[in-house]
Amino acid sequence: MSLPLTYLTIDEYLQLEQYSEVRHEYLGGQIFAMSGGSKEHNLIAGNIYSRLRSHLRGGSCSVFMADMKVRIELANQNNNIFYYPDVVVSCDSQDQDRYFLNYPCLIIEVLSPSTEVTDKREKLVNYQELESLREYVLVSQDDIKVEVYRKDSQGHWLLEILGKENELSLDSVGLSLTMADVYEDVLSI
């Protein structure tokens, strides 16, 4: 039996998300429900968010956690994508929409078994289309491992892999975190 796919406009999607009990990501008209995260996932995202919030307080940057969407406009495909990153920072005064950001400089995803492949492939490629993005950070919840994709001054993306002995430097916002900061109450350092 074949079932027709339902495609939503951006306005329909944004309206649906305002009242939905389940968050959905939007890819070119189709929506996909998001799964819930583990206790470790939540603690890691919260650790990073709280340190960013404290660091950025009173400045021109804003940090959001879990419920703020990022919009990506893919001009060559005439498509729009909306993702819900675990932690996202925007320092751009043009980001005035109430429900999504267009100009993030930092995006952080905590990897889960169900999202790891998507975060490392699809989202990596799509997020790199954002001109404003300076860093995309992937944090393992099972091991002390952080992958930082950073855009250099020529617009090339470089990968830095961090372990137990390293510090996480978030150059886009001028903050360094120890692995003990990132993994507090989750993994022993």
PDB file of C-alpha atoms in Angstrom:
ATOM      1  CA  MET A   1       0.000   0.000   0.000  1.00  0.00           C
ATOM      2  CA  SER A   2       1.353   3.443  -0.912  1.00  0.00           C
ATOM      3  CA  LEU A   3       0.651   6.499   1.189  1.00  0.00           C
ATOM      4  CA  PRO A   4       1.116  10.056  -0.071  1.00  0.00           C
ATOM      5  CA  LEU A   5       3.735  12.169   1.655  1.00  0.00           C
ATOM      6  CA  THR A   6       2.500  15.345   3.281  1.00  0.00           C
ATOM      7  CA  TYR A   7       4.454  18.519   2.555  1.00  0.00           C
ATOM      8  CA  LEU A   8       4.057  21.619   4.694  1.00  0.00           C
ATOM      9  CA  THR A   9       4.875  25.213   3.885  1.00  0.00           C
ATOM     10  CA  ILE A  10       7.204  27.018   6.267  1.00  0.00           C
ATOM     11  CA  ASP A  11       4.274  28.957   7.708  1.00  0.00           C
ATOM     12  CA  GLU A  12       2.300  25.743   8.288  1.00  0.00           C
ATOM     13  CA  TYR A  13       5.301  24.143   9.971  1.00  0.00           C
ATOM     14  CA  LEU A  14       5.980  27.119  12.251  1.00  0.00           C
ATOM     15  CA  GLN A  15       2.293  27.271  13.221  1.00  0.00           C
ATOM     16  CA  LEU A  16       2.237  23.526  13.970  1.00  0.00           C
ATOM     17  CA  GLU A  17       5.382  23.737  16.126  1.00  0.00           C
ATOM     18  CA  GLN A  18       3.914  26.454  18.342  1.00  0.00           C
ATOM     19  CA  TYR A  19       1.244  24.059  19.602  1.00  0.00           C
ATOM     20  CA  SER A  20       2.877  20.657  19.201  1.00  0.00           C
ATOM     21  CA  GLU A  21       3.858  18.641  22.263  1.00  0.00           C
ATOM     22  CA  VAL A  22       6.544  16.940  20.156  1.00  0.00           C
ATOM     23  CA  ARG A  23       9.316  18.911  18.443  1.00  0.00           C
ATOM     24  CA  HIS A  24       9.810  18.333  14.704  1.00  0.00           C
ATOM     25  CA  GLU A  25      12.676  19.204  12.402  1.00  0.00           C
ATOM     26  CA  TYR A  26      11.755  20.465   8.936  1.00  0.00           C
ATOM     27  CA  LEU A  27      13.569  19.447   5.748  1.00  0.00           C
ATOM     28  CA  GLY A  28      12.250  20.888   2.505  1.00  0.00           C
ATOM     29  CA  GLY A  29       8.573  20.547   3.382  1.00  0.00           C
ATOM     30  CA  GLN A  30       8.688  17.295   5.342  1.00  0.00           C
ATOM     31  CA  ILE A  31       8.731  17.097   9.132  1.00  0.00           C
ATOM     32  CA  PHE A  32      10.458  14.562  11.343  1.00  0.00           C
ATOM     33  CA  ALA A  33       9.684  14.010  15.035  1.00  0.00           C
ATOM     34  CA  MET A  34      12.602  14.280  17.415  1.00  0.00           C
ATOM     35  CA  SER A  35      13.333  11.630  19.998  1.00  0.00           C
ATOM     36  CA  GLY A  36      13.923  12.370  23.675  1.00  0.00           C
ATOM     37  CA  GLY A  37      17.393  12.528  25.156  1.00  0.00           C
ATOM     38  CA  SER A  38      19.064  10.636  27.977  1.00  0.00           C
ATOM     39  CA  LYS A  39      19.945  12.001  31.397  1.00  0.00           C
ATOM     40  CA  GLU A  40      23.604  12.238  30.307  1.00  0.00           C
ATOM     41  CA  HIS A  41      22.632  14.095  27.133  1.00  0.00           C
ATOM     42  CA  ASN A  42      20.626  16.610  29.137  1.00  0.00           C
ATOM     43  CA  LEU A  43      23.345  17.129  31.761  1.00  0.00           C
ATOM     44  CA  ILE A  44      26.074  17.747  29.154  1.00  0.00           C
ATOM     45  CA  ALA A  45      23.931  20.220  27.195  1.00  0.00           C
ATOM     46  CA  GLY A  46      22.984  21.939  30.464  1.00  0.00           C
ATOM     47  CA  ASN A  47      26.605  22.157  31.616  1.00  0.00           C
ATOM     48  CA  ILE A  48      27.646  23.843  28.382  1.00  0.00           C
ATOM     49  CA  TYR A  49      24.583  26.106  28.259  1.00  0.00           C
ATOM     50  CA  SER A  50      25.013  27.332  31.847  1.00  0.00           C
ATOM     51  CA  ARG A  51      28.667  28.244  31.328  1.00  0.00           C
ATOM     52  CA  LEU A  52      27.888  29.989  28.032  1.00  0.00           C
ATOM     53  CA  ARG A  53      24.952  31.850  29.601  1.00  0.00           C
ATOM     54  CA  SER A  54      27.103  33.067  32.478  1.00  0.00           C
ATOM     55  CA  HIS A  55      29.926  34.082  30.106  1.00  0.00           C
ATOM     56  CA  LEU A  56      27.666  35.916  27.627  1.00  0.00           C
ATOM     57  CA  ARG A  57      25.371  37.626  30.155  1.00  0.00           C
ATOM     58  CA  GLY A  58      25.092  41.369  29.550  1.00  0.00           C
ATOM     59  CA  GLY A  59      26.706  41.226  26.095  1.00  0.00           C
ATOM     60  CA  SER A  60      25.386  41.279  22.559  1.00  0.00           C
ATOM     61  CA  CYS A  61      25.235  37.472  22.211  1.00  0.00           C
ATOM     62  CA  SER A  62      22.356  35.189  23.212  1.00  0.00           C
ATOM     63  CA  VAL A  63      22.521  31.479  24.003  1.00  0.00           C
ATOM     64  CA  PHE A  64      19.598  29.075  23.667  1.00  0.00           C
ATOM     65  CA  MET A  65      19.067  25.451  24.601  1.00  0.00           C
ATOM     66  CA  ALA A  66      17.000  22.734  22.904  1.00  0.00           C
ATOM     67  CA  ASP A  67      13.827  24.638  21.940  1.00  0.00           C
ATOM     68  CA  MET A  68      15.256  27.298  19.611  1.00  0.00           C
ATOM     69  CA  LYS A  69      15.292  26.372  15.932  1.00  0.00           C
ATOM     70  CA  VAL A  70      17.995  27.285  13.411  1.00  0.00           C
ATOM     71  CA  ARG A  71      16.824  28.089   9.883  1.00  0.00           C
ATOM     72  CA  ILE A  72      19.001  27.199   6.908  1.00  0.00           C
ATOM     73  CA  GLU A  73      18.053  28.493   3.486  1.00  0.00           C
ATOM     74  CA  LEU A  74      19.571  26.361   0.748  1.00  0.00           C
ATOM     75  CA  ALA A  75      19.484  28.727  -2.219  1.00  0.00           C
ATOM     76  CA  ASN A  76      20.648  26.205  -4.804  1.00  0.00           C
ATOM     77  CA  GLN A  77      17.857  23.784  -3.881  1.00  0.00           C
ATOM     78  CA  ASN A  78      15.139  26.329  -3.080  1.00  0.00           C
ATOM     79  CA  ASN A  79      14.630  24.501   0.222  1.00  0.00           C
ATOM     80  CA  ASN A  80      14.517  25.497   3.851  1.00  0.00           C
ATOM     81  CA  ILE A  81      15.615  23.437   6.809  1.00  0.00           C
ATOM     82  CA  PHE A  82      14.839  23.940  10.490  1.00  0.00           C
ATOM     83  CA  TYR A  83      16.890  22.059  13.083  1.00  0.00           C
ATOM     84  CA  TYR A  84      16.756  22.133  16.888  1.00  0.00           C
ATOM     85  CA  PRO A  85      20.386  22.179  18.100  1.00  0.00           C
ATOM     86  CA  ASP A  86      21.114  21.246  21.706  1.00  0.00           C
ATOM     87  CA  VAL A  87      22.871  24.587  22.318  1.00  0.00           C
ATOM     88  CA  VAL A  88      23.104  27.543  19.930  1.00  0.00           C
ATOM     89  CA  VAL A  89      24.570  31.065  20.146  1.00  0.00           C
ATOM     90  CA  SER A  90      23.824  34.087  17.989  1.00  0.00           C
ATOM     91  CA  CYS A  91      25.661  37.399  18.231  1.00  0.00           C
ATOM     92  CA  ASP A  92      23.928  38.951  15.225  1.00  0.00           C
ATOM     93  CA  SER A  93      21.505  41.837  15.819  1.00  0.00           C
ATOM     94  CA  GLN A  94      19.519  40.718  12.748  1.00  0.00           C
ATOM     95  CA  ASP A  95      18.322  37.611  14.623  1.00  0.00           C
ATOM     96  CA  GLN A  96      14.985  39.078  15.684  1.00  0.00           C
ATOM     97  CA  ASP A  97      12.579  36.216  14.949  1.00  0.00           C
ATOM     98  CA  ARG A  98      10.885  34.842  18.039  1.00  0.00           C
ATOM     99  CA  TYR A  99      11.026  31.138  17.106  1.00  0.00           C
ATOM    100  CA  PHE A 100      14.225  30.602  15.105  1.00  0.00           C
ATOM    101  CA  LEU A 101      17.711  31.934  14.413  1.00  0.00           C
ATOM    102  CA  ASN A 102      19.120  32.727  10.985  1.00  0.00           C
ATOM    103  CA  TYR A 103      22.645  33.804  11.980  1.00  0.00           C
ATOM    104  CA  PRO A 104      24.136  31.509  14.633  1.00  0.00           C
ATOM    105  CA  CYS A 105      27.895  31.673  15.218  1.00  0.00           C
ATOM    106  CA  LEU A 106      28.108  28.536  17.410  1.00  0.00           C
ATOM    107  CA  ILE A 107      26.099  25.306  17.325  1.00  0.00           C
ATOM    108  CA  ILE A 108      26.629  22.423  19.741  1.00  0.00           C
ATOM    109  CA  GLU A 109      25.096  18.964  19.424  1.00  0.00           C
ATOM    110  CA  VAL A 110      25.393  16.242  22.078  1.00  0.00           C
ATOM    111  CA  LEU A 111      25.610  12.956  20.222  1.00  0.00           C
ATOM    112  CA  SER A 112      23.021  10.243  20.823  1.00  0.00           C
ATOM    113  CA  PRO A 113      22.938   6.762  19.278  1.00  0.00           C
ATOM    114  CA  SER A 114      19.809   7.726  17.326  1.00  0.00           C
ATOM    115  CA  THR A 115      21.179  11.076  16.036  1.00  0.00           C
ATOM    116  CA  GLU A 116      24.949  10.599  15.712  1.00  0.00           C
ATOM    117  CA  VAL A 117      24.991   9.770  11.994  1.00  0.00           C
ATOM    118  CA  THR A 118      22.636  12.664  11.189  1.00  0.00           C
ATOM    119  CA  ASP A 119      24.672  15.101  13.320  1.00  0.00           C
ATOM    120  CA  LYS A 120      27.985  14.040  11.742  1.00  0.00           C
ATOM    121  CA  ARG A 121      26.811  13.988   8.127  1.00  0.00           C
ATOM    122  CA  GLU A 122      23.564  15.732   7.195  1.00  0.00           C
ATOM    123  CA  LYS A 123      23.635  18.473   9.814  1.00  0.00           C
ATOM    124  CA  LEU A 124      27.371  19.059   9.395  1.00  0.00           C
ATOM    125  CA  VAL A 125      26.977  19.640   5.655  1.00  0.00           C
ATOM    126  CA  ASN A 126      23.853  21.786   6.050  1.00  0.00           C
ATOM    127  CA  TYR A 127      25.146  23.869   8.962  1.00  0.00           C
ATOM    128  CA  GLN A 128      28.300  24.662   6.985  1.00  0.00           C
ATOM    129  CA  GLU A 129      26.051  26.510   4.509  1.00  0.00           C
ATOM    130  CA  LEU A 130      25.431  29.155   7.189  1.00  0.00           C
ATOM    131  CA  GLU A 131      27.712  32.116   6.476  1.00  0.00           C
ATOM    132  CA  SER A 132      27.530  33.250  10.117  1.00  0.00           C
ATOM    133  CA  LEU A 133      28.560  29.894  11.622  1.00  0.00           C
ATOM    134  CA  ARG A 134      32.107  29.802  13.020  1.00  0.00           C
ATOM    135  CA  GLU A 135      32.030  26.571  15.051  1.00  0.00           C
ATOM    136  CA  TYR A 136      30.033  23.346  15.053  1.00  0.00           C
ATOM    137  CA  VAL A 137      30.767  21.196  18.107  1.00  0.00           C
ATOM    138  CA  LEU A 138      29.853  17.514  18.565  1.00  0.00           C
ATOM    139  CA  VAL A 139      30.069  16.156  22.106  1.00  0.00           C
ATOM    140  CA  SER A 140      30.037  12.430  22.865  1.00  0.00           C
ATOM    141  CA  GLN A 141      27.925  11.432  25.845  1.00  0.00           C
ATOM    142  CA  ASP A 142      29.561   8.023  26.308  1.00  0.00           C
ATOM    143  CA  ASP A 143      33.266   8.969  26.106  1.00  0.00           C
ATOM    144  CA  ILE A 144      35.278  12.077  26.832  1.00  0.00           C
ATOM    145  CA  LYS A 145      35.499  13.122  23.206  1.00  0.00           C
ATOM    146  CA  VAL A 146      34.615  16.398  21.498  1.00  0.00           C
ATOM    147  CA  GLU A 147      34.855  17.175  17.787  1.00  0.00           C
ATOM    148  CA  VAL A 148      35.114  20.835  16.827  1.00  0.00           C
ATOM    149  CA  TYR A 149      34.535  21.920  13.241  1.00  0.00           C
ATOM    150  CA  ARG A 150      35.908  25.452  12.967  1.00  0.00           C
ATOM    151  CA  LYS A 151      35.847  27.832  10.010  1.00  0.00           C
ATOM    152  CA  ASP A 152      39.190  29.555   9.385  1.00  0.00           C
ATOM    153  CA  SER A 153      39.695  33.067   8.005  1.00  0.00           C
ATOM    154  CA  GLN A 154      39.672  31.732   4.419  1.00  0.00           C
ATOM    155  CA  GLY A 155      36.308  30.017   4.944  1.00  0.00           C
ATOM    156  CA  HIS A 156      37.757  26.483   5.125  1.00  0.00           C
ATOM    157  CA  TRP A 157      36.450  24.075   7.740  1.00  0.00           C
ATOM    158  CA  LEU A 158      39.013  22.368   9.996  1.00  0.00           C
ATOM    159  CA  LEU A 159      38.381  19.495  12.407  1.00  0.00           C
ATOM    160  CA  GLU A 160      39.899  19.347  15.891  1.00  0.00           C
ATOM    161  CA  ILE A 161      39.352  16.228  18.023  1.00  0.00           C
ATOM    162  CA  LEU A 162      39.647  16.698  21.773  1.00  0.00           C
ATOM    163  CA  GLY A 163      40.042  14.184  24.587  1.00  0.00           C
ATOM    164  CA  LYS A 164      40.365  14.043  28.343  1.00  0.00           C
ATOM    165  CA  GLU A 165      43.510  16.189  28.552  1.00  0.00           C
ATOM    166  CA  ASN A 166      42.295  18.998  26.268  1.00  0.00           C
ATOM    167  CA  GLU A 167      40.301  22.178  26.763  1.00  0.00           C
ATOM    168  CA  LEU A 168      37.381  23.099  24.547  1.00  0.00           C
ATOM    169  CA  SER A 169      38.100  26.566  23.131  1.00  0.00           C
ATOM    170  CA  LEU A 170      34.997  28.209  21.754  1.00  0.00           C
ATOM    171  CA  ASP A 171      36.746  30.925  19.762  1.00  0.00           C
ATOM    172  CA  SER A 172      33.482  32.291  18.343  1.00  0.00           C
ATOM    173  CA  VAL A 173      32.469  33.522  21.815  1.00  0.00           C
ATOM    174  CA  GLY A 174      35.836  33.725  23.605  1.00  0.00           C
ATOM    175  CA  LEU A 175      35.244  30.941  26.143  1.00  0.00           C
ATOM    176  CA  SER A 176      37.334  27.914  27.130  1.00  0.00           C
ATOM    177  CA  LEU A 177      35.872  24.935  28.954  1.00  0.00           C
ATOM    178  CA  THR A 178      37.685  22.065  30.607  1.00  0.00           C
ATOM    179  CA  MET A 179      36.426  18.551  29.999  1.00  0.00           C
ATOM    180  CA  ALA A 180      35.465  18.545  33.696  1.00  0.00           C
ATOM    181  CA  ASP A 181      33.174  21.525  32.933  1.00  0.00           C
ATOM    182  CA  VAL A 182      31.603  19.746  29.963  1.00  0.00           C
ATOM    183  CA  TYR A 183      31.163  16.354  31.642  1.00  0.00           C
ATOM    184  CA  GLU A 184      30.352  17.489  35.185  1.00  0.00           C
ATOM    185  CA  ASP A 185      28.128  14.890  36.947  1.00  0.00           C
ATOM    186  CA  VAL A 186      28.303  12.609  33.878  1.00  0.00           C
ATOM    187  CA  LEU A 187      31.754  11.060  33.439  1.00  0.00           C
ATOM    188  CA  SER A 188      34.705  11.028  35.828  1.00  0.00           C
ATOM    189  CA  ILE A 189      37.678  13.070  34.704  1.00  0.00           C
TER     190      ILE A 189
END
